[in-house]
Coordinates of C-alpha atoms and ligand atoms in Angstrom, one line a residue:
X1 CA -11.8 10.4 -7.5
X2 CA -8.3 11.2 -6.9
X3 CA -5.4 9.8 -4.9
X4 CA -2.0 11.7 -3.2
X5 CA 1.2 9.6 -2.4
X6 CA 2.3 10.9 1.2
X7 CA 4.9 8.0 1.7
X8 CA 6.7 5.9 -1.3
X9 CA 9.5 4.2 0.6
X10 CA 9.6 0.7 1.6
X11 CA 10.8 -0.9 4.7
X12 CA 12.2 2.0 6.5
X13 CA 12.2 5.6 6.3
X14 CA 14.9 6.9 4.5
X15 CA 15.0 10.7 4.9
X16 CA 18.0 12.9 4.0
X17 CA 19.4 14.6 0.7
X18 CA 19.9 11.6 -1.0
X19 CA 16.1 10.6 -1.0
X20 CA 14.7 14.4 -0.8
X21 CA 13.0 14.4 -4.3
X22 CA 11.0 11.1 -4.1
X23 CA 10.7 11.1 0.0
X24 CA 11.6 9.1 2.6
X25 CA 8.4 8.3 4.1
X26 CA 6.9 4.9 4.2
X27 CA 4.0 3.7 2.6
X28 CA 0.9 5.9 2.8
X29 CA -1.9 7.0 0.1
X30 CA -4.7 9.4 0.6
X31 CA -7.4 8.5 -1.8
X32 CA -10.4 11.0 -2.0
X33 CA -13.9 9.8 -3.5
X34 CA -16.3 12.0 -5.6
X35 CA -18.1 13.0 -2.6
X36 CA -14.9 13.8 -0.6
X37 CA -14.9 10.6 1.3
X38 CA -11.1 10.0 2.8
X39 CA -9.8 6.7 2.1
X40 CA -6.2 6.0 3.4
X41 CA -4.3 3.2 2.3
X42 CA -1.7 2.1 4.6
X43 CA -0.3 4.1 7.7
X44 CA 3.5 4.1 7.3
X45 CA 5.4 7.4 8.4
X46 CA 3.5 9.4 5.6
X47 CA 0.4 9.1 7.7
X48 CA 1.9 11.8 9.9
X49 CA 2.4 14.7 7.2
X50 CA -0.8 13.8 5.9
X51 CA -2.5 14.4 9.4
X52 CA -0.5 17.6 9.6
X53 CA -1.8 18.6 6.1
X54 CA -5.6 17.8 7.3
X55 CA -5.3 20.0 10.2
X56 CA -3.6 22.8 8.7
X57 CA -6.4 25.1 8.3
X58 CA -7.5 27.1 11.4
X59 CA -9.5 24.6 13.6
X60 CA -12.5 26.3 14.9
X61 CA -15.8 25.1 16.5
X62 CA -17.4 24.8 13.0
X63 CA -14.7 22.9 11.4
X64 CA -15.9 19.6 10.5
X65 CA -14.1 16.9 12.4
X66 CA -11.6 14.6 10.5
X67 CA -13.6 11.3 9.3
X68 CA -10.9 9.0 8.3
X69 CA -11.4 5.3 6.5
X70 CA -7.8 3.6 6.9
X71 CA -7.4 0.4 4.9
X72 CA -4.0 -1.5 6.2
X73 CA -2.5 -3.9 3.5
X74 CA -0.5 -5.7 6.3
X75 CA 1.0 -5.0 9.7
X76 CA 4.7 -5.0 9.0
X77 CA 6.2 -1.7 10.3
X78 CA 6.6 -0.1 7.4
X79 CA 2.9 0.0 6.7
X80 CA 1.7 1.1 10.2
X81 CA 4.1 2.9 12.0
X82 CA 2.7 6.3 11.4
X83 CA -0.7 5.1 13.0
X84 CA 0.1 6.4 16.7
X85 CA 1.0 9.7 15.1
X86 CA -2.3 10.2 13.2
X87 CA -3.0 13.5 15.1
X88 CA -7.0 13.3 14.5
X89 CA -6.7 10.3 16.9
X90 CA -6.1 12.7 19.8
X91 CA -9.0 15.3 18.8
X92 CA -12.5 14.9 20.3
X93 CA -15.1 14.3 17.4
X94 CA -12.8 13.0 15.0
X95 CA -13.9 9.5 13.7
X96 CA -10.9 6.8 12.5
X97 CA -12.0 3.6 11.4
X98 CA -9.4 1.0 10.5
X99 CA -9.9 -2.0 8.2
X100 CA -7.7 -4.7 7.8
X101 CA -7.4 -8.7 7.8
X102 CA -7.5 -11.2 10.4
X103 CA -4.0 -12.5 11.0
X104 CA -4.0 -16.6 11.3
X105 CA -1.0 -16.5 13.3
X106 CA -2.2 -14.3 16.3
X107 CA -5.9 -15.3 15.8
X108 CA -6.5 -11.7 16.2
X109 CA -8.4 -9.1 14.1
X110 CA -7.0 -5.5 13.0
X111 CA -7.6 -4.1 16.4
X112 CA -4.4 -5.9 17.2
X113 CA -2.1 -3.5 15.3
X114 CA -3.1 -0.7 17.1
X115 CA -3.0 -2.3 20.6
X116 CA 0.7 -3.5 19.7
X117 CA 1.6 -0.3 19.1
X118 CA 0.2 1.4 22.0
X119 CA 1.7 -0.9 24.4
X120 CA 3.2 1.1 27.4
X121 CA 6.7 0.2 26.3
X122 CA 6.4 1.6 23.0
X123 CA 4.2 4.5 22.8
X124 CA 3.3 6.9 26.0
X125 CA -0.3 7.4 25.3
X126 CA -3.0 4.4 25.7
X127 CA -6.1 4.1 23.4
X128 CA -8.4 5.0 26.1
X129 CA -6.5 8.8 26.6
X130 CA -7.2 9.4 22.7
X131 CA -10.2 11.5 22.3
X132 CA -11.3 10.1 18.7
X133 CA -13.9 7.5 18.4
X134 CA -11.8 4.7 16.9
X135 CA -13.7 1.7 15.4
X136 CA -12.0 -1.6 14.0
X137 CA -13.4 -3.5 11.0
X138 CA -11.8 -7.0 10.2
X139 CA -12.3 -7.7 6.7
X140 CA -13.5 -10.9 5.2
X141 CA -11.1 -11.8 2.1
X142 CA -12.8 -11.1 -1.3
X143 CA -15.8 -9.1 0.5
X144 CA -15.7 -5.3 -0.5
X145 CA -17.2 -2.9 1.8
X146 CA -18.8 0.5 1.1
X147 CA -17.2 3.4 2.4
X148 CA -19.2 6.8 1.3
X149 CA -19.6 6.8 -2.3
X150 CA -16.9 4.2 -2.9
X151 CA -16.3 0.6 -2.8
X152 CA -13.4 -1.1 -1.6
X153 CA -12.5 -4.6 -2.6
X154 CA -9.5 -6.6 -1.3
X155 CA -7.8 -9.7 -2.7
X156 CA -5.2 -12.1 -0.8
X157 CA -1.6 -11.0 -2.4
X158 CA 1.9 -12.8 -1.9
X159 CA 3.7 -12.0 0.9
X160 CA 5.3 -13.5 4.1
X161 CA 2.2 -12.5 6.3
X162 CA -1.4 -12.0 5.2
X163 CA -1.5 -8.9 2.6
X164 CA -4.6 -7.5 1.2
X165 CA -4.5 -5.8 -2.1
X166 CA -7.3 -3.0 -2.3
X167 CA -9.2 -1.7 -5.4
X168 CA -11.1 1.5 -4.6
X169 CA -13.9 2.1 -7.0
X170 CA -16.0 5.3 -7.5
X171 CA -18.3 6.3 -10.3
X172 CA -16.6 4.2 -12.9
X173 CA -13.1 5.1 -12.1
X174 CA -10.9 2.7 -9.9
X175 CA -7.3 2.1 -8.6
X176 CA -5.8 -0.8 -7.0
X177 CA -2.8 -1.2 -4.5
X178 CA -1.0 -4.0 -3.8
X179 CA 0.7 -3.3 -0.4
X180 CA 3.7 -5.8 -0.6
X181 CA 3.7 -8.5 -3.0
X182 CA 6.2 -10.9 -4.8
X183 CA 5.5 -12.6 -7.9
X184 CA 4.5 -16.2 -7.9
X185 CA 7.2 -18.9 -7.6
X186 CA 6.6 -22.3 -7.9
X187 CA 9.5 -23.9 -5.4
X188 CA 9.4 -27.4 -6.9
X189 CA 11.2 -28.5 -10.0
X190 CA 9.1 -29.3 -13.1
X191 CA 8.7 -33.2 -12.9
X192 CA 8.6 -33.1 -9.1
X193 CA 5.6 -34.9 -7.8
X194 CA 4.2 -31.7 -6.1
X195 CA 4.9 -29.5 -9.0
X196 CA 1.8 -29.8 -10.8
X197 CA -0.6 -29.4 -8.0
X198 CA 1.4 -26.1 -6.7
X199 CA 1.3 -24.8 -10.4
X200 CA -2.3 -25.1 -10.2
X201 CA -2.6 -23.3 -6.9
X202 CA -0.7 -20.6 -8.1
X203 CA -2.7 -20.3 -11.0
X204 CA -5.7 -19.9 -9.2
X205 CA -4.3 -17.2 -6.7
X206 CA -2.9 -15.3 -9.7
X207 CA -6.4 -15.6 -11.4
X208 CA -8.1 -14.0 -8.3
X209 CA -5.4 -11.0 -8.2
X210 CA -5.7 -10.4 -12.1
X211 CA -9.4 -10.4 -11.8
X212 CA -9.3 -7.9 -9.0
X213 CA -7.2 -5.4 -10.8
X214 CA -8.7 -5.9 -14.4
X215 CA -8.8 -2.6 -16.4
X216 CA -8.0 -0.4 -13.6
X217 CA -7.3 3.4 -14.0
X218 CA -4.2 3.3 -11.9
X219 CA -2.3 0.2 -10.6
X220 CA -0.1 1.0 -7.7
X221 CA 2.7 -1.8 -7.0
X222 CA 5.6 -2.6 -5.1
X223 CA 8.5 -2.5 -7.1
X224 CA 11.2 -2.7 -4.8
X225 CA 14.0 -4.6 -6.4
X226 CA 15.6 -4.6 -10.1
X227 CA 15.9 -7.7 -11.9
X228 CA 19.3 -8.2 -11.1
X229 CA 18.6 -7.6 -7.5
X230 CA 15.9 -10.0 -6.9
X231 CA 17.5 -13.4 -6.9
X232 CA 19.3 -12.4 -3.8
X233 CA 16.0 -11.4 -2.4
X234 CA 13.6 -13.9 -3.4
X235 CA 11.1 -14.9 -0.6
X236 CA 11.3 -11.7 1.3
X237 CA 7.8 -10.9 -0.4
X238 CA 8.6 -7.8 -2.9
X239 CA 8.5 -7.3 -6.6
X240 CA 10.7 -5.9 -9.3
X241 CA 9.9 -3.1 -12.0
X242 CA 9.8 -5.7 -14.7
X243 CA 7.2 -7.6 -12.8
X244 CA 5.2 -4.7 -12.0
X245 CA 5.3 -3.7 -16.0
X246 CA 4.3 -7.2 -16.7
X247 CA 1.4 -7.3 -14.4
X248 CA 0.0 -3.7 -15.5
X249 CA 0.4 -5.3 -19.2
X250 CA -1.5 -8.4 -18.2
X251 CA -4.3 -7.0 -16.4
X252 CA -4.9 -3.7 -18.9
X253 CA -4.4 -1.3 -16.5
X254 CA -4.3 2.3 -17.8
X255 CA -1.5 3.5 -15.5
X256 CA 1.2 2.0 -13.3
X257 CA 2.4 3.8 -10.4
X258 CA 5.9 1.9 -9.0
X259 CA 6.3 2.3 -5.4
X260 CA 7.9 1.0 -2.1
X261 CA 11.5 2.2 -3.3
X262 CA 14.2 0.4 -1.9
X263 CA 15.4 2.3 1.1
X264 CA 19.2 2.4 0.4
X265 CA 18.5 3.5 -2.9
X266 CA 19.2 7.5 -3.7
X267 CA 17.0 9.3 -5.9
X268 CA 19.7 9.2 -8.9
X269 CA 20.1 5.4 -8.3
X270 CA 16.3 5.0 -8.3
X271 CA 15.9 6.8 -11.7
X272 CA 18.7 4.9 -13.2
X273 CA 17.0 1.6 -12.0
X274 CA 13.7 2.6 -13.4
X275 CA 15.1 3.6 -16.5
X276 CA 16.6 0.5 -17.3
X277 CA 13.7 -1.3 -16.9
X278 CA 11.6 0.9 -19.0
X279 CA 14.3 0.6 -21.8
X280 CA 13.5 -3.0 -22.0
X281 CA 9.8 -2.5 -22.4
X282 CA 9.8 0.6 -24.7
X283 CA 8.3 -1.3 -27.7
X284 CA 5.5 -3.3 -25.5
X285 CA 4.0 -0.7 -23.4
X286 CA 1.2 0.6 -26.1
X287 CA -0.8 3.2 -24.2
X288 CA 0.1 2.2 -20.8
X289 CA 1.8 4.9 -18.8
X290 CA 4.5 4.0 -16.3
X291 CA 5.4 6.4 -13.4
X292 CA 7.8 6.3 -10.4
X293 CA 5.5 7.4 -7.4
X294 CA 7.2 10.1 -5.2
X295 CA 6.0 12.1 -2.3
X296 CA 3.4 14.6 -3.3
X297 CA 2.2 13.4 -6.3
X298 CA -1.3 13.7 -6.9
X299 CA -3.4 12.1 -9.7
X300 CA -7.2 12.8 -10.7
X301 CA -8.9 9.7 -12.3
Ligands
LIG401 ZN1 6.8 -2.9 3.1
LIG402 ZN1 5.7 -6.0 4.1

């Protein structure tokens, strides 16, 4: 199995010379299982260059059509914005299967993500004008699905909207992608009547997440903020470099990839923030490899 980052930026695309080395596209990861099944984790603006790559070779009647299995962590713009621009949608014979969570606020399944973006005020082409076969699979939380020779499990993370973290497993290798995730925080002070019950709830949720990540070969984590920035951003649904490293150590991950980079951060500032966190953990990392994700980074597991 292998994977490649096509978008590593959080919140909003951030093109330009200050972000050219790590890239300005928002979240998108291409995964190829051992039998070549195409699995795409999130459909941020990185999905567009991925689409161009998929169609780069000359298209002939003999060229096999694109068969894409897209898994959406959640419906915030930076994770879905590339979807209407996924060129295989416009090509007859392609098949695009979109997976994601039920939204308890709208009461709708994953098809809603596409329907909203294709509203006439936002996009000029309707779904009926698209040539591909598109189907929608709203996932049951905690129930894995099989795609080709891979299995994709999911677990509920901590974010202001329902966000599924995905574990992709194939022939004994695995990766886990958090989407957007903020470390748990008990809002009640110790001693408050509600503190213990809430703490028990958080512990149960954390256990489920840790079990889903346990022993993973590659752990890809929302590391938007520095530990100094975090207090002013608490509750926005994102993590820190330090929290990502703690998580990777706790679950016994083999390698950690920090992603969802803060959109205002230049490449130089990103490297400086990462280096400061790494310096704090230098003596605790053991065999854990820690990387800053960048567009084009490809990893074979
Ligand atoms: Zn995001
Ligand atoms: Zn989000």
